[in-house]
Tab-separated table of C-alpha atoms in Angstrom:
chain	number	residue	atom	x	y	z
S	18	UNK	CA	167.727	88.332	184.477
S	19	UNK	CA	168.569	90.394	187.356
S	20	UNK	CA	171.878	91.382	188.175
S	21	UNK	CA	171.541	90.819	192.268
S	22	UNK	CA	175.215	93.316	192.587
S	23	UNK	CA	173.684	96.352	190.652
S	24	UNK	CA	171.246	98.958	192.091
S	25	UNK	CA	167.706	98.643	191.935
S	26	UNK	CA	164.090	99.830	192.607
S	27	UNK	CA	161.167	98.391	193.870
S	28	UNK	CA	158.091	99.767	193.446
S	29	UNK	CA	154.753	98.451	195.157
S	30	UNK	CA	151.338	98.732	193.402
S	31	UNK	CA	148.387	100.632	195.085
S	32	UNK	CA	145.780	97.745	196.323
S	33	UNK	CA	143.920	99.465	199.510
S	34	UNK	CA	143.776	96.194	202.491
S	35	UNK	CA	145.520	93.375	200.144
S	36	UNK	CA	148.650	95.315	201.203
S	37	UNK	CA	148.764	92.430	203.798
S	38	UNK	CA	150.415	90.970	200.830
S	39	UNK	CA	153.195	93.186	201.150
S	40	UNK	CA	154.050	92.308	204.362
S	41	UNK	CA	154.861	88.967	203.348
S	42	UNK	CA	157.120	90.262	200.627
S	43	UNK	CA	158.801	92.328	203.340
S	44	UNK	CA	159.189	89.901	205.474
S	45	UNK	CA	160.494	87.578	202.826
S	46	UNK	CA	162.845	90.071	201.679
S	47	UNK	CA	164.598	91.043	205.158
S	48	UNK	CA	165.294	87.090	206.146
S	49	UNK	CA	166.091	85.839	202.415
S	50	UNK	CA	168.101	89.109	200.485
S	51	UNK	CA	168.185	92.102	203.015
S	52	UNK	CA	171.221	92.798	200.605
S	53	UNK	CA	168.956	93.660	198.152
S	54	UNK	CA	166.877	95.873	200.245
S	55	UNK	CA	170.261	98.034	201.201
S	56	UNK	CA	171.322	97.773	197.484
S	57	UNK	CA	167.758	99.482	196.739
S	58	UNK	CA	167.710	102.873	195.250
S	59	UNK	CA	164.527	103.925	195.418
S	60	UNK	CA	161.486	102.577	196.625
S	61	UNK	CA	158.297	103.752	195.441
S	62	UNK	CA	154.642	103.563	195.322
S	63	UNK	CA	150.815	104.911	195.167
S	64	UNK	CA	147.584	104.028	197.795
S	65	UNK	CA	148.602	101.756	200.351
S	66	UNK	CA	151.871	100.548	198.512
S	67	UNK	CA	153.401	104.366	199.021
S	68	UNK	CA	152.836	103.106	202.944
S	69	UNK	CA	154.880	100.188	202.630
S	70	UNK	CA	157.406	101.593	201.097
S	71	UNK	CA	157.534	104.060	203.658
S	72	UNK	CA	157.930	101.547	206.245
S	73	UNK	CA	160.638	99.826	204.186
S	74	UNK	CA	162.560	103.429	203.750
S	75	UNK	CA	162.146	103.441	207.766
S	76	UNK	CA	163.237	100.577	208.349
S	77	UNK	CA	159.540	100.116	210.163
S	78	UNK	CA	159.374	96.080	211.656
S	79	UNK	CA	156.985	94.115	209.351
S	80	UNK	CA	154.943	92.529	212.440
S	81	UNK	CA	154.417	95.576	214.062
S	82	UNK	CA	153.035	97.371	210.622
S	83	UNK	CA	150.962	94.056	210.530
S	84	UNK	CA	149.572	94.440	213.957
S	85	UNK	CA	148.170	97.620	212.947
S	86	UNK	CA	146.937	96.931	209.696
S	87	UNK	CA	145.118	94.209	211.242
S	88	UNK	CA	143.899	96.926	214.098
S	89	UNK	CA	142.875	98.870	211.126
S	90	UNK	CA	140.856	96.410	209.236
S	91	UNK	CA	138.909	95.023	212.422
S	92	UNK	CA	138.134	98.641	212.699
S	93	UNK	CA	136.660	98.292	209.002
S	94	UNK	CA	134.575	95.364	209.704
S	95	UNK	CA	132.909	96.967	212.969
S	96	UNK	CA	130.439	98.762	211.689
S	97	UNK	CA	127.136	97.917	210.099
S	98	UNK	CA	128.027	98.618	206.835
S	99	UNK	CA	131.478	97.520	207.014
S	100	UNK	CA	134.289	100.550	205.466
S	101	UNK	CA	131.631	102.456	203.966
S	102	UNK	CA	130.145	103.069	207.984
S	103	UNK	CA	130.487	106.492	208.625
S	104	UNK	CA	132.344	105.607	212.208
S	105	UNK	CA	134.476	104.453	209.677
S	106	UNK	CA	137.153	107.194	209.153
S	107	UNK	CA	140.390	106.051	207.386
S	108	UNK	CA	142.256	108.583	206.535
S	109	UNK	CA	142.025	110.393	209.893
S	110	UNK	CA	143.008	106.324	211.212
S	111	UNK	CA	145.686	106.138	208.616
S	112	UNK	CA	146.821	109.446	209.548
S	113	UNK	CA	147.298	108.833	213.136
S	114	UNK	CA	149.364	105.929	212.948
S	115	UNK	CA	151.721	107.334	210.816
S	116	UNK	CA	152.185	110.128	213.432
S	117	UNK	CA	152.358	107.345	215.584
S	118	UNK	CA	154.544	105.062	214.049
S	119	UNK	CA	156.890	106.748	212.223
S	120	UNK	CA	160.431	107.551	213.639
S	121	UNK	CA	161.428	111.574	214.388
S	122	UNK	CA	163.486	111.143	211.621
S	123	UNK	CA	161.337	109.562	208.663
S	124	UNK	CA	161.796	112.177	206.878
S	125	UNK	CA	165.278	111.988	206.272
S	126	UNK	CA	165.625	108.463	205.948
S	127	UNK	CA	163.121	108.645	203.274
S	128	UNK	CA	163.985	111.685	201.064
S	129	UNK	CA	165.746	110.849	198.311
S	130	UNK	CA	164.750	107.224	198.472
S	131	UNK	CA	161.351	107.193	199.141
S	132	UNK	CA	158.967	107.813	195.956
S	133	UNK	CA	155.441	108.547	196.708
S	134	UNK	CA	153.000	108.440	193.606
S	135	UNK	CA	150.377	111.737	193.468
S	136	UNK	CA	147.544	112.680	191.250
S	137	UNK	CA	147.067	116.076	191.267
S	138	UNK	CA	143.076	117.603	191.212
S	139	UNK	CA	143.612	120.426	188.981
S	140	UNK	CA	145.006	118.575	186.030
S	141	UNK	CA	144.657	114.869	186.624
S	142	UNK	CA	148.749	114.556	186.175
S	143	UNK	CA	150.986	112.501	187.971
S	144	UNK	CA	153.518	113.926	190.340
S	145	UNK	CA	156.270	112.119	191.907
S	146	UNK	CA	157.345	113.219	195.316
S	147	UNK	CA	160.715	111.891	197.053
S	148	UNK	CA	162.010	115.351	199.054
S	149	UNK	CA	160.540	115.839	202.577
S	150	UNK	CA	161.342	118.788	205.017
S	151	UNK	CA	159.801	117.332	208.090
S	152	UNK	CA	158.067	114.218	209.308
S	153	UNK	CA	154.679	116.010	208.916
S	154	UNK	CA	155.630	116.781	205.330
S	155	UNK	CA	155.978	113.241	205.067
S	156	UNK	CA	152.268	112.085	206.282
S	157	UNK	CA	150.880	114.219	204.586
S	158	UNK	CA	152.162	113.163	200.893
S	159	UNK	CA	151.506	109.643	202.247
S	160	UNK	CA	147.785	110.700	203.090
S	161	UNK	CA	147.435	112.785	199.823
S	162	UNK	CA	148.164	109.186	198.056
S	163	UNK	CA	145.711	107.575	200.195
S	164	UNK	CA	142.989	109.428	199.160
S	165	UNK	CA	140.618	107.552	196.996
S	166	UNK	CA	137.846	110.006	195.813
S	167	UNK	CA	134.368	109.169	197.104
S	168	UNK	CA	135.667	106.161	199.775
S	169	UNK	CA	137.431	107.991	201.582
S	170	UNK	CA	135.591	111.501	201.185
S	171	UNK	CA	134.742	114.193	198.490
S	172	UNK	CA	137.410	117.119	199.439
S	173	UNK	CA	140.874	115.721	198.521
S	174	UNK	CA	143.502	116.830	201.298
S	175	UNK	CA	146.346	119.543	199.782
S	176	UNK	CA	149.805	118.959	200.016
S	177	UNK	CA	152.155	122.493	199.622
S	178	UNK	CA	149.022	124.110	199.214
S	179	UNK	CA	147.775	121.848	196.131
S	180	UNK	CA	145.103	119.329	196.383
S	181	UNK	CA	146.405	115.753	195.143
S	182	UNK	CA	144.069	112.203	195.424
S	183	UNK	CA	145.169	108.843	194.688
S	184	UNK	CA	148.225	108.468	192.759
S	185	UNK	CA	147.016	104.703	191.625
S	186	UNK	CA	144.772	106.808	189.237
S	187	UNK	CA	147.579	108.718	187.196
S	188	UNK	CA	150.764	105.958	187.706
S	189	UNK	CA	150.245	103.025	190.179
S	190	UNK	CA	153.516	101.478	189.231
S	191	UNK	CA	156.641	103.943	189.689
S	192	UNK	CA	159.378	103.763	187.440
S	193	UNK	CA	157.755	100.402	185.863
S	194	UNK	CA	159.254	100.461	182.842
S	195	UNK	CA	163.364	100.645	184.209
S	196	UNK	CA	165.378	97.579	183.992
S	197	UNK	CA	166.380	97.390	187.354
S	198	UNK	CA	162.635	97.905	188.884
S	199	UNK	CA	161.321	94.978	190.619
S	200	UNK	CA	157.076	95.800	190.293
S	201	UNK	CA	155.006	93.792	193.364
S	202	UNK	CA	151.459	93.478	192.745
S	203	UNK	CA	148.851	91.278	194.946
S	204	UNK	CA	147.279	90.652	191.732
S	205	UNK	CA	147.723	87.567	189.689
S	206	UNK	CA	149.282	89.424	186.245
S	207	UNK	CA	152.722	90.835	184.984
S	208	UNK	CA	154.266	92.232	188.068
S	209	UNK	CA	158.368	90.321	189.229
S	210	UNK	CA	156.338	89.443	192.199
S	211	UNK	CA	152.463	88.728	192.057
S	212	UNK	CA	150.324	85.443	192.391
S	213	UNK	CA	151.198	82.745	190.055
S	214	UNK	CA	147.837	81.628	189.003
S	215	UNK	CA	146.114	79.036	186.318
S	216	UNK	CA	147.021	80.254	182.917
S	217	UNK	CA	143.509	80.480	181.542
S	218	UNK	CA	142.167	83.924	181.856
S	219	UNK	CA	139.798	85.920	179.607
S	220	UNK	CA	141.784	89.068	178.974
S	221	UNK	CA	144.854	90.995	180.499
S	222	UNK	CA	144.522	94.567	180.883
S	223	UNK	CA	146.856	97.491	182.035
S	224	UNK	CA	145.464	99.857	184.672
S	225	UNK	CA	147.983	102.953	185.773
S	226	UNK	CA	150.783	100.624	184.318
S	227	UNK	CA	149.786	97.522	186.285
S	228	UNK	CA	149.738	94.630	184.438
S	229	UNK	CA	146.544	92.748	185.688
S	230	UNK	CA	144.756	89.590	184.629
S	231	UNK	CA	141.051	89.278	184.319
S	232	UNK	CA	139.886	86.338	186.161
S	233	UNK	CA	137.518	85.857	188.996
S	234	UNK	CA	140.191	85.934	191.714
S	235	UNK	CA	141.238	88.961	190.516
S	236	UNK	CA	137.431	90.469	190.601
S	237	UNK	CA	137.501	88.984	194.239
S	238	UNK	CA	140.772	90.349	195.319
S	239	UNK	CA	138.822	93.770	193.888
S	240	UNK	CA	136.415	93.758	196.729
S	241	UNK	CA	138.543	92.651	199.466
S	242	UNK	CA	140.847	95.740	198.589
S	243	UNK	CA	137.924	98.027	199.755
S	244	UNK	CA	136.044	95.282	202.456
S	245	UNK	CA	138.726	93.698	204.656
S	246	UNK	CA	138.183	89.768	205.000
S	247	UNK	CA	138.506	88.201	208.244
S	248	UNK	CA	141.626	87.697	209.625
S	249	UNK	CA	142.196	84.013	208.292
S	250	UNK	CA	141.736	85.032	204.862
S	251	UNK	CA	144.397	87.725	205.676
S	252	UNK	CA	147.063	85.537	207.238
S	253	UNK	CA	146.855	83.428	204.044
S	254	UNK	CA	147.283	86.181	201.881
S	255	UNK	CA	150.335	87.383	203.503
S	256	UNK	CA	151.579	84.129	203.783
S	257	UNK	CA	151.239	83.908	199.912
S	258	UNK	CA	153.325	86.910	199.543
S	259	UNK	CA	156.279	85.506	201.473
S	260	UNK	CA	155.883	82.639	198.817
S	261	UNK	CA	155.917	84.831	195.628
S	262	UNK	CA	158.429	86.924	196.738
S	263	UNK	CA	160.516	83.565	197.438
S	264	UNK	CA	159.965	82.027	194.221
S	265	UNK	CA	161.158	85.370	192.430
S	266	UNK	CA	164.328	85.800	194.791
S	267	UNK	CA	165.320	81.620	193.815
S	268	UNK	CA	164.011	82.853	190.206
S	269	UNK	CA	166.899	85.353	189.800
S	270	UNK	CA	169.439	83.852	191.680
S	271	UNK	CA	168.770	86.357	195.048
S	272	UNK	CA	168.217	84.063	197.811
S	273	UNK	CA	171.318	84.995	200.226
S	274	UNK	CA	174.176	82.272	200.527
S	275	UNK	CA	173.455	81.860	204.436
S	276	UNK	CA	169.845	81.707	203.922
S	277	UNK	CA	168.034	78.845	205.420
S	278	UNK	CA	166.264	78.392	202.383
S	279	UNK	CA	169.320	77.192	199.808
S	280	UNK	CA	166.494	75.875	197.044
S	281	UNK	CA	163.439	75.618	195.898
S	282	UNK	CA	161.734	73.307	193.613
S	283	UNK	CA	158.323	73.506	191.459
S	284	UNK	CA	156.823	70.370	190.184
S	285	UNK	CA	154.070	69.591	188.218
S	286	UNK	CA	153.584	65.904	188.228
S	287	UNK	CA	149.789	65.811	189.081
S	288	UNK	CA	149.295	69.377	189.216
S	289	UNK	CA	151.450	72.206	190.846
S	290	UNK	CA	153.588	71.834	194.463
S	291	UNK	CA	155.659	74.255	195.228
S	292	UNK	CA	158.128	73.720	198.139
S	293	UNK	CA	162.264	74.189	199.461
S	294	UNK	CA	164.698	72.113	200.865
S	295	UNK	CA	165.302	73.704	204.799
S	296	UNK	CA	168.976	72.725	205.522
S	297	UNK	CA	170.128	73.515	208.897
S	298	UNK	CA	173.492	72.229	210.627
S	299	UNK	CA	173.028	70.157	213.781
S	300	UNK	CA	175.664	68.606	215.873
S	301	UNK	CA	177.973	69.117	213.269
S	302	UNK	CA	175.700	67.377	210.593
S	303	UNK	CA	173.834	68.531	207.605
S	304	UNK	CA	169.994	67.914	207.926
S	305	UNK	CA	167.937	68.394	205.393
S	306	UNK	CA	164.295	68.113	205.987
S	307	UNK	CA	161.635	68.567	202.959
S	308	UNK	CA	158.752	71.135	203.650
S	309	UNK	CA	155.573	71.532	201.246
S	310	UNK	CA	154.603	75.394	201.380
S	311	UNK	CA	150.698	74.747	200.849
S	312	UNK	CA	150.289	73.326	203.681
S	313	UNK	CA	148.761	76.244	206.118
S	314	UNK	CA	149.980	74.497	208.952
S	315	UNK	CA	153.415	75.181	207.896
S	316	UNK	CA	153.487	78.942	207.989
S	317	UNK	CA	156.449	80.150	206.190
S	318	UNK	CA	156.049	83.926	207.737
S	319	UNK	CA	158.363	84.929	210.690
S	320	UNK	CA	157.166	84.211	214.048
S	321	UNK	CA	155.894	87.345	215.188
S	322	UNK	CA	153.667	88.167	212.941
S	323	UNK	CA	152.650	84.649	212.936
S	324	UNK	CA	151.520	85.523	216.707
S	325	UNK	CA	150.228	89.106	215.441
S	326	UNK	CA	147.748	86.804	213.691
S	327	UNK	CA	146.584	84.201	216.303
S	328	UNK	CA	145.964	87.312	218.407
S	329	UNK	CA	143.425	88.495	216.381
S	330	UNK	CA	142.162	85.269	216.104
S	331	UNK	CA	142.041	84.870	219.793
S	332	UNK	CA	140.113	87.847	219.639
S	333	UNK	CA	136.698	86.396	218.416
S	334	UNK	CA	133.715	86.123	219.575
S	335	UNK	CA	132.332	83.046	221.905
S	336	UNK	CA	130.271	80.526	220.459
S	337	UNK	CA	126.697	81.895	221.742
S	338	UNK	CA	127.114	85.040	219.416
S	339	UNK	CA	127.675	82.160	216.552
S	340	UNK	CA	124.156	80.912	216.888
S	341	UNK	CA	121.855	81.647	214.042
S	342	UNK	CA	119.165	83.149	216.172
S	343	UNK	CA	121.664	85.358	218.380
S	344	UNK	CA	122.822	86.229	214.946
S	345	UNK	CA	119.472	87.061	213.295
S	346	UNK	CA	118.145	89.242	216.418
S	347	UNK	CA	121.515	91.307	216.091
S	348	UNK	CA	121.285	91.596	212.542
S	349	UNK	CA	117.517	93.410	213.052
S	350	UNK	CA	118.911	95.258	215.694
S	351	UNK	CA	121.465	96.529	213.233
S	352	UNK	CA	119.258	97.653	210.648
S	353	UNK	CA	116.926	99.177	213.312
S	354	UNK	CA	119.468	101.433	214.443
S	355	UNK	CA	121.397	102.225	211.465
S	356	UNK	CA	119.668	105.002	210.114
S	357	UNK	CA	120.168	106.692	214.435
S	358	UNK	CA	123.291	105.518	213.976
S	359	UNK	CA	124.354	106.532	210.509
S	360	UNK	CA	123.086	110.387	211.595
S	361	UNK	CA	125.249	110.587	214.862
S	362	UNK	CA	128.287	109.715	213.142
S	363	UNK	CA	128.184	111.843	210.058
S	364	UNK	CA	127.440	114.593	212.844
S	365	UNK	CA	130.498	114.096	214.401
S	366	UNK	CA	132.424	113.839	210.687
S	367	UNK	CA	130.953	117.177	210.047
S	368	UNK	CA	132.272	118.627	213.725
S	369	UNK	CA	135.818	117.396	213.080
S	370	UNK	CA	135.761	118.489	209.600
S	371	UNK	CA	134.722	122.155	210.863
S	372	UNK	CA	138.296	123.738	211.651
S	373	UNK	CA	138.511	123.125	207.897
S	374	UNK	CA	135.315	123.762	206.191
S	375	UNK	CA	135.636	126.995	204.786
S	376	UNK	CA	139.246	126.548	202.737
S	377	UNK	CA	137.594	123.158	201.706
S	378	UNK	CA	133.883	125.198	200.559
S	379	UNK	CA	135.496	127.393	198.862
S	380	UNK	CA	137.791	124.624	196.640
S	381	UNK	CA	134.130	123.252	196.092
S	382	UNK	CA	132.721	126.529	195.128
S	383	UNK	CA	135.731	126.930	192.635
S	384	UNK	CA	136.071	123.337	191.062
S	385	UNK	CA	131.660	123.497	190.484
S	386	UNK	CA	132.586	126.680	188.505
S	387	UNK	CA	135.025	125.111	186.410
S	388	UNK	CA	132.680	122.730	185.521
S	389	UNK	CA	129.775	124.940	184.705
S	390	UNK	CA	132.197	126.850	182.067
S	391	UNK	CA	133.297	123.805	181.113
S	392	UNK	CA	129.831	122.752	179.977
S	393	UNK	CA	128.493	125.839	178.682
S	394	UNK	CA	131.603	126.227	176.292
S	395	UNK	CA	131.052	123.075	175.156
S	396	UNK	CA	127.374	123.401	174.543
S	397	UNK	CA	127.947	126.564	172.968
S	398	UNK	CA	130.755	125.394	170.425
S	399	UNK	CA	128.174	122.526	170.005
S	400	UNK	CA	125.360	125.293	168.766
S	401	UNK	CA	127.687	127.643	167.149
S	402	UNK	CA	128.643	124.434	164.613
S	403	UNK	CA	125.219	123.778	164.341
């Protein structure tokens, strides 16, 4: 167990849109054991868990971060073909709000205590970077480990004049393997904080030091990290992270002393409820009221980003775009114009990516070359042995 008076890490797995998860953790963390967020070392990790722990380092609020995420993913489901649209840009989006929301000084609250996981191009190693010299030094590490080849482009950005990609494909799980690391995952396997799911899987397997079970959630929560779900599915899954990260803080004996939440009980007398005891004083009295976390009307998450969610929600369409016929003219409209549509954006990608095109040719022209010799020495060892 956990020592909650030593110094620790956390470190947050790569996991593209399920990083809604992480919110809830966050959130769970600042009301329940924010002395174990100042007691943290370092806090690191790779794809869209390097972002949240940037946000932690910042001190960024959780609702706010979840207002844009949730900005962000409508954005995602806008287009025709969802992410993959080419109106869809999301590292130049990511990119932006970073500028955006990140303090003057982000880079000195984060160096030193901020670990962002990189994969470099040339070699395929992992590098670890945790010293900034400005903010923009800063966003661009974070967008280097945002990069996922092929989804969000083919020429990886450079950081100090080397090109890095995704560090969830060389080490997704920072410093893993210390005793003091506390791993969060959104999926069900290994991690201190992950879903707590049925026992019965087929197989476990280890990907970039994530520990991840192989079930059909897990396949699901897959495609969801790439294709945002609507917002409902969302709210539930950060709401689910507020409940794994309580269950580990009772767990290990984390849970602050002046914490509403004093305990929490797991029983599993006709299957599995999971729930805490909210005691409050009134008028100089105990009260003690008895709250069952499945229910989704009884949100555990703070209030505002309960709100940031029923504003999205508010946000929907009215019922005559629900029809089935409104929908099925739409949905021919859609594929009518895709193929217009598909061309005018990609025109515009290719304008914007113009300031940069002939640094990022000539990369091209380099890395092809490599790969040529690469082949022909092999295929001549191959003959010479023959």
């Amino acid at each position: 167990m956990l020592n909650p008076n030593d110094e620790w890490t956390i470190s947050f797995a790569g996991c593209g849109f399920l990083n809604i998860y992480y919110f809830g953790v966050y959130s769970c963390l600042l009301e329940r054991a924010h002395d174990l967020i100042d007691r943290t070392t370092k806090i690191c990790g790779a794809l869209s868990g390097a972002l949240i722990a940037a946000m932690m380092a910042c001190q960024l609020s959780p609702a706010k971060c979840c207002e844009n995420l949730m900005e962000l993913a409508r954005e995602a489901r806008k287009g025709t073909l969802g992410s993959m649209h080419p109106s869809f840009n999301l590292l130049k989006l990511t990119q932006e709000l970073l500028v955006r929301e990140l303090p003057s000084n982000a880079h000195l609250l984060a160096t030193g205590r901020l670990c962002v996981s990189l994969t470099r191009v040339s070699d395929g190693q992992n590098v670890l970077v945790s010293e900034f010299n400005s903010k923009s030094d800063l966003v661009q590490a974070l967008v280097c480990s945002c990069f996922f080849p092929f989804y969000c482009g083919v020429v990886p950005p450079s950081y100090h004049a080397t090109r890095y990609v995704d560090g969830a494909l060389s080490n997704n799980l920072p410093y893993y393997n210390l005793k003091n690391t506390i791993t969060v995952s959104p999926f069900s396997g290994e991690s201190d904080i992950c879903p707590n799911e049925s026992p019965f899987y087929f197989h476990e397997l280890r990907h970039s030091n994530v520990s991840i079970q192989v079930n059909f959630t897990n396949v699901h929560r897959v495609i969801q990290a790439f294709f945002p779900p609507e917002a409902e599915v969302m709210a539930d899954i950060c709401q689910n992270g507020y409940k794994d990260a309580l269950r580990f803080l009772k767990n290990h004996d984390f849970l602050e002393k002046d914490s509403v939440i004093t305990y929490l009980f797991i029983t599993n007398d006709k299957g599995s409820s999971f729930g805490y005891y909210d005691a409050s004083m009134q008028y100089g009295s105990v009260r003690l009221q008895n709250r069952v976390l499945d229910n989704h009307n009884d949100s555990l998450l703070p209030e505002p980003i309960q709100k940031v969610f029923c504003k999205v929600s508010m946000k929907k369409h009215g019922w005559i775009s629900e029809l089935l016929v409104v929908k099925l003219i739409i949905s021919i409209l859609m594929i009518c114009v895709l193929p217009i549509e598909t061309i005018y954006f990609m025109l515009l990608r290719f304008a914007d990516w113009t300031p940069q095109i002939t640094p990022d040719l000539v990369w091209l022209w380099k890395v092809t070359m490599q790969c040529f010799r690469s082949m022909w020495r092999a295929l001549y060892s191959r003959e010479k042995h023959l």
